[in-house]
Short mmCIF file of C-alpha atoms and ligand atoms in Angstrom, two decimals:
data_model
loop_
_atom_site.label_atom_id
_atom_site.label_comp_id
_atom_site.label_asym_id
_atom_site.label_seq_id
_atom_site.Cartn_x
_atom_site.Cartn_y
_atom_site.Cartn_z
CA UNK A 1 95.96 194.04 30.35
CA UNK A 2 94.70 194.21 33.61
CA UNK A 3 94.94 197.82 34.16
CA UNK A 4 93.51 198.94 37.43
CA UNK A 5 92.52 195.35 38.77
CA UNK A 6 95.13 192.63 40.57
CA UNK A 7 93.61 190.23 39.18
CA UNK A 8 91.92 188.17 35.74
CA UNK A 9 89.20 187.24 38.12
CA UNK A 10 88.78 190.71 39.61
CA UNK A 11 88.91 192.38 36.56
CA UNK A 12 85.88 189.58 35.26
CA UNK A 13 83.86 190.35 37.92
CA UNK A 14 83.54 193.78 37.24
CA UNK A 15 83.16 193.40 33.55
CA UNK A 16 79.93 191.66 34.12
CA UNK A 17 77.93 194.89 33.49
CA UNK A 18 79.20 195.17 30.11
CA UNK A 19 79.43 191.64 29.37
CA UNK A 20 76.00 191.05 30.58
CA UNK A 21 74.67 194.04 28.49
CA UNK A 22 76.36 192.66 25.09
CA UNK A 23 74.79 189.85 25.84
CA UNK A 24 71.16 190.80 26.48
CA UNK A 25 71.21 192.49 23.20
CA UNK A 26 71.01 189.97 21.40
CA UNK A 27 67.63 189.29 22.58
CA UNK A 28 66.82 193.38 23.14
CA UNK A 29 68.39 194.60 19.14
CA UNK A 30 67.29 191.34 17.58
CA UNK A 31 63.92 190.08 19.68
CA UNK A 32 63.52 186.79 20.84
CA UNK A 33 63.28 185.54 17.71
CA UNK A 34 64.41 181.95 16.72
CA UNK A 35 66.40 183.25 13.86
CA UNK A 36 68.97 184.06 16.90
CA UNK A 37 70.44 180.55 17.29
CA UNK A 38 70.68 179.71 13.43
CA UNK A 39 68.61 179.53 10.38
CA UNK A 40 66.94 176.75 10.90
CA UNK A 41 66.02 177.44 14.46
CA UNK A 42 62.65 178.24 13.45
CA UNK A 43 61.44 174.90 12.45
CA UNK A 44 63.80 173.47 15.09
CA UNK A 45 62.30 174.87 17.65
CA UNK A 46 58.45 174.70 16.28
CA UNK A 47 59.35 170.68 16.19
CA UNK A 48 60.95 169.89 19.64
CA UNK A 49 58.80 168.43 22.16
CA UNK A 50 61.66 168.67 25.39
CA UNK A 51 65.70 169.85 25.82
CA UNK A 52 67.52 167.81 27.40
CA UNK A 53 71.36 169.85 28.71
CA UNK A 54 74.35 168.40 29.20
CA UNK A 55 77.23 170.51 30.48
CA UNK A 56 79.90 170.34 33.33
CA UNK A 57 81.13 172.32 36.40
CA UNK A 58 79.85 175.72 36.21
CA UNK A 59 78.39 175.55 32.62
CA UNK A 60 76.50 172.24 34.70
CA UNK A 61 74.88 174.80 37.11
CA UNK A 62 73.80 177.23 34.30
CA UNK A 63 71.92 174.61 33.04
CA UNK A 64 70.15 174.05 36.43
CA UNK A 65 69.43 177.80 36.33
CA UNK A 66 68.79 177.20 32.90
CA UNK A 67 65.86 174.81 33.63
CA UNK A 68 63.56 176.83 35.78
CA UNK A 69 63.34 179.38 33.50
CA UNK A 70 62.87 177.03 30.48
CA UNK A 71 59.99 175.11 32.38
CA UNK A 72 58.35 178.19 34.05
CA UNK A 73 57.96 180.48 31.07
CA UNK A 74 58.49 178.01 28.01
CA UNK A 75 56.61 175.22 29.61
CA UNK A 76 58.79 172.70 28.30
CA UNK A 77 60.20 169.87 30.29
CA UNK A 78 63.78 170.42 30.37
CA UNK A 79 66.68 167.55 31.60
CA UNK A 80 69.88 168.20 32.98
CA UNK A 81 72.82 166.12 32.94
CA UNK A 82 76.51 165.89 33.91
CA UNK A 83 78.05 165.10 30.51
CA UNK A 84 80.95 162.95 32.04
CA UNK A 85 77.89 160.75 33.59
CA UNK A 86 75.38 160.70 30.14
CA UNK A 87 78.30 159.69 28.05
CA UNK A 88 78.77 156.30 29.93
CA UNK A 89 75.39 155.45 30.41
CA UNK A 90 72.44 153.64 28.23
CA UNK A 91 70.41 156.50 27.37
CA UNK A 92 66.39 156.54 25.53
CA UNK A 93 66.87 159.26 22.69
CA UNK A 94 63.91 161.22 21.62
CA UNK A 95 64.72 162.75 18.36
CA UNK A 96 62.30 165.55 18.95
CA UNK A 97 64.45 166.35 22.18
CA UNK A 98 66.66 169.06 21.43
CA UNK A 99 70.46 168.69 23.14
CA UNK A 100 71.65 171.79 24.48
CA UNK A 101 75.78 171.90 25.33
CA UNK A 102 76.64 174.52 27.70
CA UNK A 103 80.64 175.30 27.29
CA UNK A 104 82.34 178.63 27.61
CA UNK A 105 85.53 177.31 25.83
CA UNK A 106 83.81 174.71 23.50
CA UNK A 107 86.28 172.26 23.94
CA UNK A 108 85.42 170.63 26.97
CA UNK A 109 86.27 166.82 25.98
CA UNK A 110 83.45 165.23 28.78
CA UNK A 111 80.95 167.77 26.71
CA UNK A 112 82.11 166.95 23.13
CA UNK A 113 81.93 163.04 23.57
CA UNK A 114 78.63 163.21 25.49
CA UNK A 115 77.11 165.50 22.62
CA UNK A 116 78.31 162.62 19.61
CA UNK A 117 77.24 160.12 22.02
CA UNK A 118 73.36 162.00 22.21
CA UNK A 119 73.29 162.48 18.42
CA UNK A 120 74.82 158.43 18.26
CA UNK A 121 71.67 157.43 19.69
CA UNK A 122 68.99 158.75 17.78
CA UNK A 123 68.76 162.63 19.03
CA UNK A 124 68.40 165.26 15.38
CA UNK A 125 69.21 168.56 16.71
CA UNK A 126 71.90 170.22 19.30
CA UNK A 127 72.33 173.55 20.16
CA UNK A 128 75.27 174.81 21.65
CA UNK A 129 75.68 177.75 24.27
CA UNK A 130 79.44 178.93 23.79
CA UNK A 131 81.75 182.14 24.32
CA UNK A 132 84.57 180.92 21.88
CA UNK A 133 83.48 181.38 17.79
CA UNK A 134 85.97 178.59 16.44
CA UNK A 135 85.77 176.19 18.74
CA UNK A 136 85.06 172.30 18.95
CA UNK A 137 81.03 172.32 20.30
CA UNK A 138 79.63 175.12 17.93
CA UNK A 139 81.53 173.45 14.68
CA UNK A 140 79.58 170.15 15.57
CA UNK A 141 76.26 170.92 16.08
CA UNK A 142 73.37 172.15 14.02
CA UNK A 143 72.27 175.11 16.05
CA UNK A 144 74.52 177.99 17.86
CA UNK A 145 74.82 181.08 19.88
CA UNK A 146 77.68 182.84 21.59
CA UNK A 147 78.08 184.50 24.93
CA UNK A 148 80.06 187.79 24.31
CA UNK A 149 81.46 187.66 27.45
CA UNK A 150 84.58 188.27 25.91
CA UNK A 151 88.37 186.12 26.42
CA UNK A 152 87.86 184.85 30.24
CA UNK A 153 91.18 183.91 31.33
CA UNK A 154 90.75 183.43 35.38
CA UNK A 155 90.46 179.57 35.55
CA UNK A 156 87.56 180.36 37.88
CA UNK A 157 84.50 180.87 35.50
CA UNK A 158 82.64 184.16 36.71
CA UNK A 159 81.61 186.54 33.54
CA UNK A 160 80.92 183.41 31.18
CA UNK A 161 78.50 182.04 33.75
CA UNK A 162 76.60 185.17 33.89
CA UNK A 163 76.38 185.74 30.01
CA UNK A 164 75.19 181.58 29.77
CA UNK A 165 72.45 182.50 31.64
CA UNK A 166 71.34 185.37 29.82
CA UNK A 167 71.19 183.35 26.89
CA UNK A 168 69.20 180.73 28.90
CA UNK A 169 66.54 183.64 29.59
CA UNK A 170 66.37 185.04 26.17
CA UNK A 171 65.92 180.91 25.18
CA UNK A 172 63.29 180.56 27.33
CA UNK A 173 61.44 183.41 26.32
CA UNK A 174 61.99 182.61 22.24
CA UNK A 175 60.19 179.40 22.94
CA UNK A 176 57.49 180.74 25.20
CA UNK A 177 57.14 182.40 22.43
CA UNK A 178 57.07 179.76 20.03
CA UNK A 179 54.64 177.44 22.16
CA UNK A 180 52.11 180.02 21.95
CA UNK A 181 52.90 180.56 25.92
CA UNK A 182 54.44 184.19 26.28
CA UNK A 183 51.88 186.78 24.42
CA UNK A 184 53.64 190.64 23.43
CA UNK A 185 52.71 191.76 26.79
CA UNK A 186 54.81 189.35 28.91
CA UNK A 187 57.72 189.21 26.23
CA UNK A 188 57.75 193.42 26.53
CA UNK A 189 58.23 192.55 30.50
CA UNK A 190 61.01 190.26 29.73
CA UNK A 191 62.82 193.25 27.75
CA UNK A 192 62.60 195.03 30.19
CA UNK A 193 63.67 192.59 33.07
CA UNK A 194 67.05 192.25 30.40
CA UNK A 195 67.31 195.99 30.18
CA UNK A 196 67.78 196.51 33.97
CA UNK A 197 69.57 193.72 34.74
CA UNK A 198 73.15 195.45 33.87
CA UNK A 199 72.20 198.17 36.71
CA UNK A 200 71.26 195.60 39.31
CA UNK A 201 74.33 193.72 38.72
CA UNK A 202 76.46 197.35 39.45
CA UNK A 203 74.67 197.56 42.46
CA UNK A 204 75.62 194.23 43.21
CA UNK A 205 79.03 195.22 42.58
CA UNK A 206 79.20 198.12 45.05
CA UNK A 207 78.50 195.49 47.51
CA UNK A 208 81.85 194.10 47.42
CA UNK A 209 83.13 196.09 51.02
CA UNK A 210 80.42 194.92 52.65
CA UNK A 211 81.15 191.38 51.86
CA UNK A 212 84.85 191.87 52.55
CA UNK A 213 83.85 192.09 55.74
CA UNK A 214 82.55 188.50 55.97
CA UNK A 215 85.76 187.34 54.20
CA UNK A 216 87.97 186.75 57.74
CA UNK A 217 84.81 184.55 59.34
CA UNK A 218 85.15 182.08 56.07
CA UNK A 219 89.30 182.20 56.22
CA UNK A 220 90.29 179.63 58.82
CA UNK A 221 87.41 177.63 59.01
CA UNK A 222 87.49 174.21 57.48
CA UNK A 223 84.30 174.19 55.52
CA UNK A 224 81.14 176.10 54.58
CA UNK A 225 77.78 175.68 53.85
CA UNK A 226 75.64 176.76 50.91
CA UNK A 227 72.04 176.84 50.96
CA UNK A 228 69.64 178.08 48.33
CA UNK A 229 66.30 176.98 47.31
CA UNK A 230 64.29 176.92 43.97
CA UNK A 231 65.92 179.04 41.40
CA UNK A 232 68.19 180.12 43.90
CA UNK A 233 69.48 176.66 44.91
CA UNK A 234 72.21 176.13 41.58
CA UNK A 235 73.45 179.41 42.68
CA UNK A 236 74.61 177.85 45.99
CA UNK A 237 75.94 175.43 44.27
CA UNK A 238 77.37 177.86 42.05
CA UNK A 239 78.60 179.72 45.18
CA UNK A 240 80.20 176.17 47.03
CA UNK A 241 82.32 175.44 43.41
CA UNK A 242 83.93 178.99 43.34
CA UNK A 243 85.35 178.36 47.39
CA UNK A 244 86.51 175.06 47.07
CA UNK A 245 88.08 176.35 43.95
CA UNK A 246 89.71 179.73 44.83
CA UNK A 247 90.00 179.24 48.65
CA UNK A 248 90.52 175.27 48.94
CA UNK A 249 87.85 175.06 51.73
CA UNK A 250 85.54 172.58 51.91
CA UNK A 251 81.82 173.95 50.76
CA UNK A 252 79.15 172.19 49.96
CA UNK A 253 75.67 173.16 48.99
CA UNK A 254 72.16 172.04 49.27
CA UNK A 255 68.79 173.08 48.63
CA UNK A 256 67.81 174.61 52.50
CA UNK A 257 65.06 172.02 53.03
CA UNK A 258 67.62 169.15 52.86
CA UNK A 259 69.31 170.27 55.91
CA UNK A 260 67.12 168.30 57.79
CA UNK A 261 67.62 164.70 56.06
CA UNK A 262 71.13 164.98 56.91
CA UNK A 263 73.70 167.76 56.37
CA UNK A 264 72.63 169.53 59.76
CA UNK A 265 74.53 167.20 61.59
CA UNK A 266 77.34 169.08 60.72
CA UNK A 267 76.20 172.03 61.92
CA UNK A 268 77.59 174.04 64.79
CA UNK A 269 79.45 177.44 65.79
CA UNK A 270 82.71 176.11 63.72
CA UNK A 271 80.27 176.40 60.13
CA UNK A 272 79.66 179.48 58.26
CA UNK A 273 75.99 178.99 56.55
CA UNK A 274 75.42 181.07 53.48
CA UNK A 275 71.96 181.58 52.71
CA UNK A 276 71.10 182.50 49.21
CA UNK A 277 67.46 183.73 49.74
CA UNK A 278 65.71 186.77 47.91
CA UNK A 279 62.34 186.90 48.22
CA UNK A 280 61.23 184.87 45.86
CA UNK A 281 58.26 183.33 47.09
CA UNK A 282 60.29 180.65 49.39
CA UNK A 283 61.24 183.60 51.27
CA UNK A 284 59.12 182.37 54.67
CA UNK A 285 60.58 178.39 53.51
CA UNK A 286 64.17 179.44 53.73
CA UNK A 287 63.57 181.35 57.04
CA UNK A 288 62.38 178.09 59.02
CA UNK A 289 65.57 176.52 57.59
CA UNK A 290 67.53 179.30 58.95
CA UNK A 291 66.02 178.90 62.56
CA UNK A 292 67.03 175.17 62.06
CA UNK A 293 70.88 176.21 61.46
CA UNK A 294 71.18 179.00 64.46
CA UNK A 295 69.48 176.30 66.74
CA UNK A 296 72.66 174.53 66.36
CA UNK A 297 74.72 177.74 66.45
CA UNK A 298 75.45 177.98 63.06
CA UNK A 299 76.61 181.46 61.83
CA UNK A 300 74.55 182.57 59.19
CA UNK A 301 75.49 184.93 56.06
CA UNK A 302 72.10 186.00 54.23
CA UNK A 303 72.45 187.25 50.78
CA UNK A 304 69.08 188.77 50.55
CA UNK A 305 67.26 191.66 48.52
CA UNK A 306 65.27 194.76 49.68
CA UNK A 307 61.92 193.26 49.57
CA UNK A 308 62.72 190.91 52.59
CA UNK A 309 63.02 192.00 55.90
CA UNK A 310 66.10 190.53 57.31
CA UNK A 311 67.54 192.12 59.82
CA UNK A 312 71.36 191.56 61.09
CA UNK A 313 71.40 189.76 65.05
CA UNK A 314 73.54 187.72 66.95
CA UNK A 315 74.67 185.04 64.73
CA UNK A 316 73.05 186.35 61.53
CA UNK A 317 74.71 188.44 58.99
CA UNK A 318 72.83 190.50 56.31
CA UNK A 319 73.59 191.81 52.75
CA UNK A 320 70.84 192.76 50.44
CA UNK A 321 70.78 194.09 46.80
CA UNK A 322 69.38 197.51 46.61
CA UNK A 323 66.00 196.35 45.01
CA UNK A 324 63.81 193.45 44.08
CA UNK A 325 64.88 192.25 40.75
CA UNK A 326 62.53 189.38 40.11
CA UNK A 327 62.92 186.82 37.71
CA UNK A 328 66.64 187.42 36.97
CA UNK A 329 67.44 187.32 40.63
CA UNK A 330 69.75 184.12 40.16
CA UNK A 331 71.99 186.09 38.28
CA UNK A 332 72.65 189.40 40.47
CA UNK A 333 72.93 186.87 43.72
CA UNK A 334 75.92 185.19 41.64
CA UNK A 335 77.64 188.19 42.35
CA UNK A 336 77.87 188.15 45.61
CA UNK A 337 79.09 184.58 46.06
CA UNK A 338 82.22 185.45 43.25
CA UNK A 339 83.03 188.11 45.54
CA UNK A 340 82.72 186.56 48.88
CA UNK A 341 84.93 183.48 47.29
CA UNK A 342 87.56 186.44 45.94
CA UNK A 343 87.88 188.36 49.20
CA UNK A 344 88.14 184.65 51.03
CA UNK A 345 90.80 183.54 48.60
CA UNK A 346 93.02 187.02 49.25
CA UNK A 347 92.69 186.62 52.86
CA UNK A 348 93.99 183.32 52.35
CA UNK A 349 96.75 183.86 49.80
CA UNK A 350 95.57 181.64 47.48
CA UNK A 351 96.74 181.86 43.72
CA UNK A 352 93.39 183.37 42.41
CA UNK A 353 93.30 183.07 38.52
CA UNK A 354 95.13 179.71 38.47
CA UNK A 355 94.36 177.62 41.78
CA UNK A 356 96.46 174.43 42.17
CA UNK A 357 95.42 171.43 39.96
CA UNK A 358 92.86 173.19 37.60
CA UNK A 359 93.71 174.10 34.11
CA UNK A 360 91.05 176.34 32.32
CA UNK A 361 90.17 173.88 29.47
CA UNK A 362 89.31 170.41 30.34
CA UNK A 363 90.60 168.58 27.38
CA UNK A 364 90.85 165.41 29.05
CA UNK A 365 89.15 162.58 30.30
O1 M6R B 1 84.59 175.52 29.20
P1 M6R B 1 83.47 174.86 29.94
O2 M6R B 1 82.39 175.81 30.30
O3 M6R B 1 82.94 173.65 29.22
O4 M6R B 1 84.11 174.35 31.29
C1 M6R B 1 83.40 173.55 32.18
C2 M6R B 1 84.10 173.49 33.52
O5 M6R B 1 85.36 172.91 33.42
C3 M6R B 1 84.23 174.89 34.15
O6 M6R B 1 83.01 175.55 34.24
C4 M6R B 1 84.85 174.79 35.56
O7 M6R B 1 83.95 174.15 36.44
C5 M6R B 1 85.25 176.19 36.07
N1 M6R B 1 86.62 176.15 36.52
C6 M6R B 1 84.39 176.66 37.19
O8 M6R B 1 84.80 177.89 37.70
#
């Protein structure tokens, strides 16, 4: 089953293309059309003043993606929660706020009880983002779609957070739609943002020696840093879940222009920085952060794209996707953080589709 690849993970990695592609046509055979998340979408949708998602671990950080993209092109304010935290708190339900559950098995418990616990308090409608047909989340709410991601069994989510936030686009696009906020012109764009994305993500993938490379300066060092800002910030956060998961290191991540309310005191020649930072118009933002981190003689690892001029120096390490891709940037930079984690985690030894004390399914508390 795994035929040329060592490993589940590996082998999910480089399925993204495909997986990715099935995904986006939805949206590119069917249109962003309502009619794509269940029959009664339509009014659904016409009738819902905000979303509000709850999710957790890297379905969690979908939904931060999630957000931007819902708020930027749908203009509609859009909530994000930990659904371990909403469950166990008093909560004010707006029924014309539409609950979104992120899950790629469905049968997260934490994202089961928080959804009965939303509709409990006066919420109507739920929609649930899931890669498994008969499972627990889709069954119980009004509204669905599926990720065709296909069976992901590394424990490690990689090719089910990708296809999540395709979905998320086409959403956000459907209801720009909707609200009267995305005309033919802009949705035609969109299309064809979805339509390249599969290539950019193969170029992403023919990154993976370069990044190899930065594997040994990650392997015996006791923690990491992730920074990202804007749209770019949950995939640092994205990137600090999959070490700590695969390699056991310490990571944490932050948007950059924290660093200076606290974390740089950790900073010196002992942390590896990774700097998520296309140029997305926070381009010159991140760079002043980065000054901030080799001032202290932090090592820095840029993930960047061709539009930005990074160059490599002392200290600083560059790796940039072959073009600009825009709006869908978050999801070809999540590349490059699954393999950097991979190539960390062989270095290492660790047991890469089933790290210790994980199990792929959270059915439990
Ligand atoms: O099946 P779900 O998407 O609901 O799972 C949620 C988390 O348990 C999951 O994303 C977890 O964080 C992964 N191991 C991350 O790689």
């Amino acid at each position: 089953e795994l035929g040329p690849y060592s490993h589940f993970m590996q082998k999910e990695i480089n399925e993204q293309p495909r997986a990715v592609s099935d995904t986006a046509e939805i949206f590119l055979d069917g249109g962003f059309i309502a009619e794509n998340f269940g029959e009664q979408a339509a009014q659904i949708f016409a009738e819902i003043n905000s979303i509000k998602i709850l999710a957790c671990g890297t379905s969690y950080y979908a939904a931060l993606t999630g957000k931007y993209w819902l708020e930027s092109i749908a203009k509609i304010r859009c909530d994000v929660e930990i659904a371990s935290e909403y469950r166990y708190r008093e909560v004010i339900a707006d029924p014309k706020e539409l609950i979104i559950t992120i899950s790629q098995s469905g049968e997260t418990l934490d994202t089961m009880e928080a959804l009965k616990y939303a509709m409990t308090q006066g919420h109507q409608y739920s929609l649930s983002i899931c890669n498994v047909m008969e499972s627990a989340l889709p069954r119980n709410s009004t509204l669905a779609i599926f990720t065709r991601a296909g069976a992901e069994i590394g424990v490690a989510s990689t090719k089910a957070f990708t296809t999540q936030l395709v979905v998320l686009f086409g959403l956000a696009v459907t209801l720009g739609i909707v609200r009267g906020q995305v005309d033919d012109e802009r949705a035609d764009g969109y299309a064809e943002d979805l339509r390249l994305l599969p290539g950019s993500i193969q170029h992403a993938l023919n990154l993976e020696p370069q990044l190899a490379t930065w594997a040994q300066s990650f392997a015996n060092k006791p923690s990491a840093l992730f920074l990202g800002r804007g749209i770019h910030y949950p995939i640092a956060l994205e990137g600090a879940l999959k070490l700590k998961e695969l390699t056991y290191i310490h990571a944490e991540a932050y948007p950059a222009g924290e660093l200076k309310h606290g974390p740089l005191a950790l900073v010196d020649e002992n942390m590896p920085v990774v700097v998520i930072s296309p140029n997305d118009g926070l381009l010159d933002k991140v760079k002043a952060n980065m000054q901030e981190v080799s001032a202290r003689g932090g090592e820095l690892f840029v993930l960047s794209d061709l539009d930005s001029d990074f160059t490599a120096s002392d200290g600083i390490h560059v790796i940039r996707t072959p073009r600009h891709i825009g709006i869908l940037s978050p999801i070809v930079h999540t590349i490059a953080v699954q393999l950097l984690s991979y190539h960390v985690a062989l270095v290492r030894g660790t047991d890469v589709d089933k790290p210790r004390n994980l199990a792929k399914s959270v059915t439990v508390e």
